[in-house]
Amino acid sequence: MAEPVAVRADGEEREPAGFAFEDRPRMLEGVRAYGLIMAMWVRSTMAYRASFAMTLFGDFAVTAFDFVTILLMFTHVDALGGYSLPEIALLYGLSATAFGVCDLLLGSMDRVGGRVRDGTLDTLLVRPVPVLAQVAADRFALRRLGRITQGLLVLGYALVTLDIAWTPLKMLMLPMTVIGGAAIFGAIFIAGAAFQFVAQDASEVQNSFTYGGTTLLQYPPTVFAKDLVRGVTFVVPLAFASWLPALYVLGREYPVDLPRWVAFLSPLVAAGACCLAGLAWRAGLRSYRSTGS
């Protein structure tokens, strides 16, 4: 059932007190709504702290097996694609941390197809809150901090082990890569969710670019065919989330012939990807037709 709508003295409708967004920019409406919904789920999670601790550790352990697999590889080889273990740890740490931040904030976007099928998206449309904020914050899972923690630990190991000639630009590159990478993954999450308005069973297609993308970036680009490297550089710009910035820090050449300054384009690429994803989301939402059930 739709929430009751309050009415002003002049007869005009206004939002309920819990979501009083009058005279606010649309983006601020979404941010505030996201924060309120997120806080609700966090309070619900922390009501069962032992359960939260176990799921947090479980999420940490499951994601740690990805790096354990790399460690097992290095028991048989000294280098993988010409990269040492600490160098791959840097690629892994940047990718895992950036994706972990995005997964924490937008990990629920793959549920759009299910909501379209069962008609529950209709309940989001009648609320005076941006739909994207509601979908993104739905079932906010604090346990995903385990993935971020694991990525940061591997990144810390890489930074301690590697012998890098640090410069101010290289030090700036690390936080810029994590933030830009999270935004790029976020754009892919939102674009994939928009695609689910058309193909309702497409969550696995989305996951192939998000979860599959972060796994791809955990390995050096030299182990992949150049056509694939070009695809994740110029088509789906995943390379800007890890490979290009990391290779700049390591002082290595990128397999595709690009100038070194391209590594600094990660924020611009992320901004462009988010704009395109936003347009795709608006188009998908406008094309939505209720199930009528």
Coordinates of C-alpha atoms in Angstrom, one line a residue, residues 10-228:
D10 CA -3.6 25.3 0.4
G11 CA -4.6 21.8 -0.8
E12 CA -1.2 21.0 -2.3
E13 CA 0.4 17.6 -1.5
R14 CA 3.7 17.5 0.4
E15 CA 6.1 14.7 1.3
P16 CA 5.8 12.8 4.6
A17 CA 7.9 14.2 7.5
G18 CA 10.4 11.4 7.2
F19 CA 11.4 12.4 3.7
A20 CA 10.9 16.2 3.7
F21 CA 12.8 17.1 0.5
E22 CA 11.0 20.3 -0.4
D23 CA 13.2 22.9 -2.1
R24 CA 16.2 20.5 -2.2
P25 CA 18.2 19.6 -5.4
R26 CA 17.4 16.2 -6.7
M27 CA 20.8 14.9 -6.0
L28 CA 20.7 15.9 -2.4
E29 CA 17.3 14.2 -2.1
G30 CA 18.9 11.0 -3.3
V31 CA 21.9 11.3 -1.0
R32 CA 19.8 12.0 2.1
A33 CA 17.4 9.2 1.3
Y34 CA 20.3 6.8 0.7
G35 CA 21.7 7.7 4.1
L36 CA 18.4 7.2 5.9
I37 CA 17.8 3.8 4.3
M38 CA 21.4 2.7 4.9
A39 CA 21.2 3.7 8.5
M40 CA 18.0 1.6 8.9
W41 CA 19.8 -1.5 7.6
V42 CA 22.9 -0.8 9.7
R43 CA 20.7 -0.6 12.9
S44 CA 19.0 -3.8 11.8
T45 CA 22.4 -5.6 11.3
M46 CA 23.9 -4.4 14.6
A47 CA 20.9 -5.7 16.5
Y48 CA 22.5 -9.2 16.1
R49 CA 26.2 -8.4 16.6
A50 CA 27.4 -12.0 16.9
S51 CA 25.8 -12.8 13.6
F52 CA 27.3 -9.7 12.0
A53 CA 30.8 -10.6 13.2
M54 CA 30.5 -14.1 11.8
T55 CA 29.2 -12.9 8.4
L56 CA 31.9 -10.2 8.3
F57 CA 34.6 -12.8 8.9
G58 CA 33.0 -15.1 6.4
D59 CA 33.0 -12.4 3.7
F60 CA 36.7 -11.7 4.5
A61 CA 37.6 -15.4 4.3
V62 CA 35.8 -16.1 1.1
T63 CA 37.4 -13.2 -0.7
A64 CA 40.8 -14.0 0.7
F65 CA 40.8 -17.3 -1.2
D66 CA 41.3 -15.3 -4.4
F67 CA 44.7 -14.1 -3.2
V68 CA 45.4 -17.6 -1.8
T69 CA 45.0 -18.9 -5.3
I70 CA 47.7 -16.4 -6.5
L71 CA 50.0 -17.5 -3.7
L72 CA 49.6 -21.1 -4.7
M73 CA 50.6 -20.2 -8.3
F74 CA 53.8 -18.6 -7.0
T75 CA 54.8 -21.8 -5.2
H76 CA 55.5 -23.2 -8.7
V77 CA 56.6 -20.0 -10.6
D78 CA 58.8 -17.0 -9.9
A79 CA 56.8 -14.6 -12.0
L80 CA 53.4 -14.5 -13.7
G81 CA 53.3 -12.7 -17.0
G82 CA 56.6 -11.1 -16.1
Y83 CA 55.3 -9.7 -12.8
S84 CA 56.5 -10.7 -9.3
L85 CA 54.2 -11.5 -6.4
P86 CA 54.4 -8.0 -4.8
E87 CA 53.6 -6.4 -8.1
I88 CA 50.6 -8.6 -8.6
A89 CA 49.6 -7.9 -5.0
L90 CA 49.5 -4.1 -5.9
L91 CA 47.2 -4.8 -8.8
Y92 CA 45.1 -7.1 -6.6
G93 CA 44.9 -4.7 -3.7
L94 CA 43.9 -1.7 -5.8
S95 CA 41.2 -3.6 -7.7
A96 CA 39.8 -5.4 -4.6
T97 CA 39.6 -2.3 -2.5
A98 CA 38.0 -0.2 -5.3
F99 CA 35.5 -2.9 -6.0
G100 CA 34.8 -3.5 -2.3
V101 CA 33.9 0.1 -1.8
C102 CA 31.5 0.0 -4.8
D103 CA 30.0 -3.3 -3.7
L104 CA 29.4 -1.9 -0.3
L105 CA 27.6 1.1 -1.6
L106 CA 25.8 -0.3 -4.7
G107 CA 25.9 -4.1 -4.3
S108 CA 22.1 -4.3 -4.3
M109 CA 21.7 -3.0 -7.9
D110 CA 21.6 -6.5 -9.3
R111 CA 18.2 -7.0 -7.7
V112 CA 16.4 -4.7 -10.2
G113 CA 15.5 -7.5 -12.5
G114 CA 13.9 -9.4 -9.7
R115 CA 11.9 -6.4 -8.7
V116 CA 10.7 -5.8 -12.2
R117 CA 9.5 -9.5 -12.5
D118 CA 7.6 -9.6 -9.2
G119 CA 6.3 -6.1 -9.4
T120 CA 7.9 -4.8 -6.2
L121 CA 9.5 -1.9 -8.1
D122 CA 6.1 -0.3 -8.1
T123 CA 6.3 0.3 -4.4
L124 CA 9.5 2.3 -4.9
L125 CA 7.9 4.5 -7.6
V126 CA 5.1 5.8 -5.4
R127 CA 7.5 7.0 -2.7
P128 CA 8.8 10.6 -2.8
V129 CA 12.4 9.4 -3.0
P130 CA 14.6 8.9 -6.0
V131 CA 14.3 5.2 -7.1
L132 CA 18.0 4.9 -7.7
A133 CA 18.8 5.8 -4.1
Q134 CA 16.2 3.3 -2.8
V135 CA 17.5 0.4 -5.0
A136 CA 21.1 1.2 -4.1
A137 CA 20.6 1.3 -0.4
D138 CA 18.2 -1.7 -0.3
R139 CA 19.5 -4.4 2.0
F140 CA 22.7 -2.5 2.7
A141 CA 25.2 -5.2 3.8
L142 CA 27.8 -4.0 6.3
R143 CA 29.4 -7.4 6.1
R144 CA 30.9 -6.3 2.8
L145 CA 33.5 -4.4 4.8
G146 CA 35.3 -7.8 4.9
R147 CA 36.1 -7.5 1.2
I148 CA 37.5 -4.0 1.7
T149 CA 39.6 -5.0 4.7
Q150 CA 41.0 -7.9 2.8
G151 CA 41.9 -5.7 -0.2
L152 CA 43.6 -3.1 2.0
L153 CA 45.7 -5.8 3.7
V154 CA 47.0 -7.1 0.4
L155 CA 47.6 -3.5 -0.8
G156 CA 49.5 -2.8 2.4
Y157 CA 51.6 -5.9 1.9
A158 CA 52.5 -4.8 -1.7
L159 CA 53.4 -1.3 -0.6
V160 CA 55.7 -2.5 2.2
T161 CA 57.4 -5.1 0.0
L162 CA 57.8 -3.2 -3.3
D163 CA 60.9 -1.0 -3.8
I164 CA 59.2 2.0 -5.5
A165 CA 60.8 5.4 -6.1
W166 CA 58.0 7.4 -4.6
T167 CA 57.1 10.8 -6.0
P168 CA 54.2 13.1 -5.0
L169 CA 52.3 12.1 -8.2
K170 CA 52.7 8.3 -7.4
M171 CA 51.5 8.8 -3.9
L172 CA 48.5 10.8 -5.2
M173 CA 47.8 8.0 -7.7
L174 CA 46.9 5.4 -5.1
P175 CA 43.8 7.1 -3.5
M176 CA 42.8 8.5 -6.9
T177 CA 42.8 5.0 -8.3
V178 CA 40.6 3.6 -5.4
I179 CA 38.1 6.4 -5.7
G180 CA 38.1 6.4 -9.5
G181 CA 37.9 2.6 -9.7
A182 CA 35.0 2.5 -7.3
A183 CA 33.2 5.1 -9.5
I184 CA 33.9 3.1 -12.6
F185 CA 32.6 -0.1 -11.1
G186 CA 29.6 1.9 -9.8
A187 CA 28.8 3.1 -13.3
I188 CA 28.9 -0.6 -14.5
F189 CA 26.5 -1.6 -11.7
I190 CA 24.1 1.1 -12.6
A191 CA 24.3 0.5 -16.3
G192 CA 23.8 -3.2 -15.7
A193 CA 20.7 -2.5 -13.5
A194 CA 19.3 -0.3 -16.3
F195 CA 19.8 -3.2 -18.8
Q196 CA 17.6 -5.3 -16.5
F197 CA 14.6 -3.2 -17.3
V198 CA 14.8 -4.7 -20.8
A199 CA 16.3 -8.1 -20.0
Q200 CA 14.9 -9.0 -16.6
D201 CA 17.1 -12.1 -16.1
A202 CA 20.4 -10.2 -16.9
S203 CA 21.9 -10.0 -13.4
E204 CA 24.6 -12.5 -14.4
V205 CA 25.5 -10.4 -17.4
Q206 CA 26.0 -7.5 -15.0
N207 CA 28.0 -9.7 -12.6
S208 CA 30.3 -10.8 -15.5
F209 CA 31.5 -7.2 -15.8
T210 CA 31.6 -6.3 -12.1
Y211 CA 32.7 -9.4 -10.2
G212 CA 34.3 -10.8 -13.3
G213 CA 36.0 -7.4 -14.0
T214 CA 37.6 -7.2 -10.6
T215 CA 39.0 -10.8 -11.0
L216 CA 40.4 -9.8 -14.4
L217 CA 42.2 -6.8 -13.0
Q218 CA 43.8 -8.8 -10.2
Y219 CA 46.1 -10.4 -12.8
P220 CA 48.7 -8.5 -15.0
P221 CA 47.5 -7.4 -18.4
T222 CA 50.4 -9.3 -20.0
V223 CA 48.7 -12.7 -19.4
F224 CA 45.7 -11.7 -21.6
A225 CA 45.3 -11.3 -25.3
K226 CA 45.8 -7.7 -26.6
D227 CA 42.3 -7.6 -28.0
L228 CA 40.9 -8.2 -24.5

